[in-house]
Coordinates of N, CA, C and O in Angstrom, one line a residue:
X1 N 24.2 -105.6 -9.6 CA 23.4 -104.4 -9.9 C 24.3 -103.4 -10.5 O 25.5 -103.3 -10.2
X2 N 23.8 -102.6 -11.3 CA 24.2 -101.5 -11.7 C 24.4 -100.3 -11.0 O 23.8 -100.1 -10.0
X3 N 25.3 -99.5 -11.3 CA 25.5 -98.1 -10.7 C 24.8 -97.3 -10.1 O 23.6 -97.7 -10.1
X4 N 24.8 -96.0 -9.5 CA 23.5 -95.9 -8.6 C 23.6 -94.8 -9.6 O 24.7 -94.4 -9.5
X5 N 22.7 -93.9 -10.8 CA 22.9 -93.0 -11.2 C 22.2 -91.3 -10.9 O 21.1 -91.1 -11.3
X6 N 22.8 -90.6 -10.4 CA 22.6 -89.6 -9.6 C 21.4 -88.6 -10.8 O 21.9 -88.3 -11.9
X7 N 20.2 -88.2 -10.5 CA 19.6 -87.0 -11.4 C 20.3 -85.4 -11.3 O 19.9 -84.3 -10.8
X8 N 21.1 -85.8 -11.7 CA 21.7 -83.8 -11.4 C 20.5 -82.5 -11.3 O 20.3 -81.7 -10.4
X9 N 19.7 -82.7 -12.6 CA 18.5 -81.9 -12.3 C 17.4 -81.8 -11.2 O 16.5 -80.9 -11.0
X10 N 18.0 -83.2 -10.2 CA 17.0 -82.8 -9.0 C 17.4 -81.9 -8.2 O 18.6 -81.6 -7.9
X11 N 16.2 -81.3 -7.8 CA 16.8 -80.2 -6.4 C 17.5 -80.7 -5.1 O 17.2 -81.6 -4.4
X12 N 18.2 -80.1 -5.1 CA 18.8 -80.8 -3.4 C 18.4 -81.0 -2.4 O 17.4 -80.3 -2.0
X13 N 19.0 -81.8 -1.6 CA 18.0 -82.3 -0.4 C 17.9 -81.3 0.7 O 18.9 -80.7 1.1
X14 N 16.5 -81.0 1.4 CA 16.8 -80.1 2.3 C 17.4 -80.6 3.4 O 18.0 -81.6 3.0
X15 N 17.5 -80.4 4.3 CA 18.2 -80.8 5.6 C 17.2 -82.0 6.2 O 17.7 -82.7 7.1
X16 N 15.9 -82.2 5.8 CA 15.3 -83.3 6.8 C 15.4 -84.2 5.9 O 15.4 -85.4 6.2
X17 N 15.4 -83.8 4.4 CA 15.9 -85.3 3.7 C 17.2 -86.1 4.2 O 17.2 -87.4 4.3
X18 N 18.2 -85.1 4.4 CA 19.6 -85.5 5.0 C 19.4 -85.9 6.1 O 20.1 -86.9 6.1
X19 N 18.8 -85.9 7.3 CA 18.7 -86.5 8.2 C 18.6 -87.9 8.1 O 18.2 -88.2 7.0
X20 N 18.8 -88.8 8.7 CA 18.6 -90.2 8.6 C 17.1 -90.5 9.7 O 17.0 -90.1 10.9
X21 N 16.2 -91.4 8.9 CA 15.0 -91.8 10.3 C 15.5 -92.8 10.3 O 16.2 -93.4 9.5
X22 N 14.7 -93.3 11.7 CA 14.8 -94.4 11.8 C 13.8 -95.5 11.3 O 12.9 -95.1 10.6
X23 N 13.8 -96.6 11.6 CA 12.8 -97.7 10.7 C 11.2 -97.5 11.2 O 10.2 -97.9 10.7
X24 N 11.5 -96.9 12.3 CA 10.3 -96.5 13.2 C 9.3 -95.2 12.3 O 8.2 -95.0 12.1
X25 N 10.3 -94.8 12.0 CA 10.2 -93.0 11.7 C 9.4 -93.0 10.2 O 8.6 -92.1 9.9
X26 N 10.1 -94.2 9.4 CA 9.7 -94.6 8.1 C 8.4 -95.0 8.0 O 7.5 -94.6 7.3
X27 N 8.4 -96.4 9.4 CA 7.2 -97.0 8.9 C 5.6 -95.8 9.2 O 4.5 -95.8 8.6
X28 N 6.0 -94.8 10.6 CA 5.0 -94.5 10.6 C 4.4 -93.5 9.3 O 3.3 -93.4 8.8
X29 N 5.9 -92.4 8.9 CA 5.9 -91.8 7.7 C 4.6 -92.2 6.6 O 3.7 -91.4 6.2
X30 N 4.8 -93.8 6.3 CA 4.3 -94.1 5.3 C 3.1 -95.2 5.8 O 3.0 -96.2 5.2
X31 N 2.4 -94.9 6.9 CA 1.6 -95.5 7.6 C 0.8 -94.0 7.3 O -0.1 -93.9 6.5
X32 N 1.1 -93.3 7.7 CA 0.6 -91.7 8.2 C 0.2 -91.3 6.9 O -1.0 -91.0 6.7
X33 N 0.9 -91.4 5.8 CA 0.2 -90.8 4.3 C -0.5 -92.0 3.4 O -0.9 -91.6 2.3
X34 N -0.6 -93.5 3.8 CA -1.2 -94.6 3.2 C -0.5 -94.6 1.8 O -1.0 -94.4 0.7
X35 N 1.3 -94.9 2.2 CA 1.9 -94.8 0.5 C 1.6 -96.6 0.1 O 1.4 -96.9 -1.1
X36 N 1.7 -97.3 1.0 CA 1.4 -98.6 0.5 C 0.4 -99.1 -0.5 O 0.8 -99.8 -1.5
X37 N -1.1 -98.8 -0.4 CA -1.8 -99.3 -1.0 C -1.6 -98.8 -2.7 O -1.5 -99.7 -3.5
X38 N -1.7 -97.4 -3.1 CA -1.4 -96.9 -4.2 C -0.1 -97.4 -4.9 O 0.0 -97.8 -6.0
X39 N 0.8 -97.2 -3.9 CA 2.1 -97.6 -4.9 C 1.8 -99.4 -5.8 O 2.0 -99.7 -7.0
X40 N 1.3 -100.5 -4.4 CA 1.1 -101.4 -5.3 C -0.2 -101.2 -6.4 O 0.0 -101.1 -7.6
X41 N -1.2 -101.0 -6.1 CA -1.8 -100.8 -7.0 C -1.3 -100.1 -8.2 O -1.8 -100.6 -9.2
X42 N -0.6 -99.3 -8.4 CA 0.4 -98.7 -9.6 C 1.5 -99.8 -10.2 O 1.7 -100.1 -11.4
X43 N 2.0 -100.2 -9.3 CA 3.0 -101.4 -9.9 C 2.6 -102.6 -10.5 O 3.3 -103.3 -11.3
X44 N 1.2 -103.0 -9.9 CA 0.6 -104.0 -10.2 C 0.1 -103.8 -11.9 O 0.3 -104.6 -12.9
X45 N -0.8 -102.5 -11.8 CA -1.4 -102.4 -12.8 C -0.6 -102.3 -14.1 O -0.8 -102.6 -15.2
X46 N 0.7 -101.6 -13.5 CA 1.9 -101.4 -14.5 C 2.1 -103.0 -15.6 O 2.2 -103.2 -16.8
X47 N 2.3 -104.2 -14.3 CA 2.6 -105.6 -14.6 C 1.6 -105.8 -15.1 O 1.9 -106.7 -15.9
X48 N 0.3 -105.5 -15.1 CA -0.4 -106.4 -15.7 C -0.3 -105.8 -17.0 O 0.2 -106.5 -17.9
X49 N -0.6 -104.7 -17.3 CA -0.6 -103.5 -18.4 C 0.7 -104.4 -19.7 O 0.9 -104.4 -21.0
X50 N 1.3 -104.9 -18.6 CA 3.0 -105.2 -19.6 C 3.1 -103.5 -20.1 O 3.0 -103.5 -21.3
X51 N 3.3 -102.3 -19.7 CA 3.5 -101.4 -19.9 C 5.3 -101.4 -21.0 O 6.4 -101.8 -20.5
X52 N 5.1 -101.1 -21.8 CA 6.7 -100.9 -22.8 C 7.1 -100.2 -21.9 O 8.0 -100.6 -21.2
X53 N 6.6 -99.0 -21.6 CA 7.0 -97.6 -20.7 C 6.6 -97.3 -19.4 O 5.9 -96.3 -19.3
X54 N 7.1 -98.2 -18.1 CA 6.6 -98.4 -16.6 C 6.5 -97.1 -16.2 O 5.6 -96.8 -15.4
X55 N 7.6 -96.0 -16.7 CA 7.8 -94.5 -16.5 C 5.9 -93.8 -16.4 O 4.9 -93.5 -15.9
X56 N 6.7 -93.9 -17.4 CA 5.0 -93.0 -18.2 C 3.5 -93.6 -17.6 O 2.6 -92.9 -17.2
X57 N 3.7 -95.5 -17.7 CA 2.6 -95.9 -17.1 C 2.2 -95.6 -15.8 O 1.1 -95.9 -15.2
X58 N 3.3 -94.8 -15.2 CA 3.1 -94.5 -13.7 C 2.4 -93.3 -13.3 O 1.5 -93.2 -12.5
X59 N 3.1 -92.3 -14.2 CA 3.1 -91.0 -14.5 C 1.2 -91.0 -14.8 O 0.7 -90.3 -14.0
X60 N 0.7 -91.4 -15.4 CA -0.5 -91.3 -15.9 C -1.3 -92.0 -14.9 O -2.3 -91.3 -14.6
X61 N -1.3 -93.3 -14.1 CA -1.3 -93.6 -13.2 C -1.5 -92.9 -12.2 O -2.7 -92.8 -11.8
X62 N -0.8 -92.5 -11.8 CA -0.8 -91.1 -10.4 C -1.4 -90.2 -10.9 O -2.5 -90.0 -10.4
X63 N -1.1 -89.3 -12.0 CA -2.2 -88.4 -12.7 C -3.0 -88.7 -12.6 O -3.5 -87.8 -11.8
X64 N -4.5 -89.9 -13.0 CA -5.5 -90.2 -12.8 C -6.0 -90.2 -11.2 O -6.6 -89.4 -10.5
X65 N -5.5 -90.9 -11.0 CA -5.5 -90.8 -9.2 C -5.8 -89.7 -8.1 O -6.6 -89.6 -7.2
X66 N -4.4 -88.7 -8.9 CA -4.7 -87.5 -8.3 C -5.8 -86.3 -9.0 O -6.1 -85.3 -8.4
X67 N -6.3 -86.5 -10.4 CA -7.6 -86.1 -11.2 C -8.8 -86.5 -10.2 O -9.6 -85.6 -9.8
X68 N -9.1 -87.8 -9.8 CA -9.9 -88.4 -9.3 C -10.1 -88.2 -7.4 O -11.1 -88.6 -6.7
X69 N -9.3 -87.8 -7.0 CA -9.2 -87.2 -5.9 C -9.4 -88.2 -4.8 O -9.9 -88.0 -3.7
X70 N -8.9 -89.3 -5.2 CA -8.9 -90.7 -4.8 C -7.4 -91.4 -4.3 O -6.6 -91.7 -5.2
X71 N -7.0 -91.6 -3.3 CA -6.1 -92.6 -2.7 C -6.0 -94.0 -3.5 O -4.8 -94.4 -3.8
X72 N -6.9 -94.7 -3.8 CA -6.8 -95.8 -4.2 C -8.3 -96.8 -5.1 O -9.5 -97.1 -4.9
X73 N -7.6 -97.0 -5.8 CA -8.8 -98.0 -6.5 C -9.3 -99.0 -6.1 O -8.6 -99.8 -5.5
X74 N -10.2 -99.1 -6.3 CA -10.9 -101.0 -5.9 C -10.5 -101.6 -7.3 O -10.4 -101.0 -8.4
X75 N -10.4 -103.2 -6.9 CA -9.7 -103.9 -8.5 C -10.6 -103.4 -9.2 O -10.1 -102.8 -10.2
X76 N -12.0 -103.5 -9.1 CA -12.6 -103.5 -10.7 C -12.1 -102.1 -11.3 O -12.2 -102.3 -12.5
X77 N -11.8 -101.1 -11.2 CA -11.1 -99.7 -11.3 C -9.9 -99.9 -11.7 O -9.5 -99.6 -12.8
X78 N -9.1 -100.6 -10.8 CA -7.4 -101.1 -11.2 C -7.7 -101.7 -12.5 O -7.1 -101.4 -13.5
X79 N -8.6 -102.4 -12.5 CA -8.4 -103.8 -13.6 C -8.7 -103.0 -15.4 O -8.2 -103.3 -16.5
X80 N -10.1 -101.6 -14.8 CA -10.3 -100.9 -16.2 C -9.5 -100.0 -16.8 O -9.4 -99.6 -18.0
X81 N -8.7 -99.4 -15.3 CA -7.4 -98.6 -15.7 C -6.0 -99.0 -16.4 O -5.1 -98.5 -17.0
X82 N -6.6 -100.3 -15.9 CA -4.8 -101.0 -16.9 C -5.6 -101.3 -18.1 O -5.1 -101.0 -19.2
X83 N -6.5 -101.8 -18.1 CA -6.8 -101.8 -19.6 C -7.1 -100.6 -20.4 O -7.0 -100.8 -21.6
X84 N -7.3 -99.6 -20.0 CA -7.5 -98.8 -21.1 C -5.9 -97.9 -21.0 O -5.8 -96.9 -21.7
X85 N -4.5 -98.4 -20.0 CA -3.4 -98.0 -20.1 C -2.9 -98.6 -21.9 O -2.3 -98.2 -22.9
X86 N -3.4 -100.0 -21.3 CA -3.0 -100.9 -22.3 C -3.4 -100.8 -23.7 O -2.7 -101.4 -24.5
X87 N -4.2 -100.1 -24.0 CA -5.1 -99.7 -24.8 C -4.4 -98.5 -25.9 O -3.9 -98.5 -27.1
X88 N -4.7 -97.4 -24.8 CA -3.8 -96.1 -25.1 C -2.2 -96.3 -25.5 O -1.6 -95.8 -26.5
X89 N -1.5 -97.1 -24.5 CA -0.2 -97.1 -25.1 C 0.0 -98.0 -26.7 O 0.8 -97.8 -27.6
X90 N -0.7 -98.8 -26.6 CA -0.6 -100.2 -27.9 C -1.0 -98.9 -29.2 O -0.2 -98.8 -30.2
X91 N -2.0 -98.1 -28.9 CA -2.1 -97.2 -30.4 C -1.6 -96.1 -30.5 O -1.4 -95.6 -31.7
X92 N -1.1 -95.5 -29.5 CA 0.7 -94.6 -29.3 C 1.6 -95.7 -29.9 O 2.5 -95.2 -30.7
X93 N 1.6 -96.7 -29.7 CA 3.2 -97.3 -30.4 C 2.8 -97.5 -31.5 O 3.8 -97.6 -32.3
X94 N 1.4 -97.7 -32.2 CA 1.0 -97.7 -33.6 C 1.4 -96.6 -34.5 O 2.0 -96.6 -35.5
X95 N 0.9 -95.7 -33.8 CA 1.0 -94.2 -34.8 C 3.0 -94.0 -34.5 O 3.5 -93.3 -35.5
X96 N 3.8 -94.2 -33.8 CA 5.1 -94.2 -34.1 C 5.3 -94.3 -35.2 O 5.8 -93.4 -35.9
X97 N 5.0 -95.4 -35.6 CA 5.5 -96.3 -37.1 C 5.4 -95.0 -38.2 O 6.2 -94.8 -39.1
X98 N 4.5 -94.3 -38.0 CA 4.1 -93.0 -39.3 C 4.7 -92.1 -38.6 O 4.9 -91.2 -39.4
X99 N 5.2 -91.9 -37.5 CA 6.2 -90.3 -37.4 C 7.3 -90.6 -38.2 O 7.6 -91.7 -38.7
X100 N 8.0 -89.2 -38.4 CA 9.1 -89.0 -38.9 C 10.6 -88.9 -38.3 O 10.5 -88.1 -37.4
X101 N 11.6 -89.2 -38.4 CA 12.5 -89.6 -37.6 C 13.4 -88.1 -37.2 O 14.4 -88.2 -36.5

């Protein structure tokens, strides 16, 4: 693996990020706000998407999500969202070719 590379632009951590939880502390953390279902759903849709740009595919991803005021998609939703990711990014990488450098 590669280096761990630090974002200098991020804000620093407050003092409960510095705290260390325990695995207990974690799992309920992310039991308590339901980070599981959304994240795979995002990663999934990313893979299927073949996203060039997982960043961005995420970014827009969560944006919809949080537009929609919704936690999580049912597949048939996941499945129209990656396609029309898929969609949108394929004619973004078309019109590149005509920008100017």
């Amino acid at each position: 693996r590669g280096a761990v590379v630090l974002d200098e632009s991020a804000p620093p951590p407050t003092a409960s990020m510095r705290d260390p939880m325990s695995k207990q502390d974690v799992a309920e953390y992310l039991n308590k706000h339901d980070f599981t279902k959304p994240l795979e759903q995002a990663v999934n849709a990313a893979i299927l998407a073949r996203a060039a740009d997982p960043q961005a595919f995420l970014l827009q991803w969560f944006a919809k999500l949080s537009a929609n005021g919704s936690n999580a998609m049912n597949d048939t939703e996941q499945q129209g969202e990656a396609q029309r990711a898929v969609c949108k990014l394929d004619h973004n990488r078309k019109l590149d070719i005509y920008s100017q450098p």
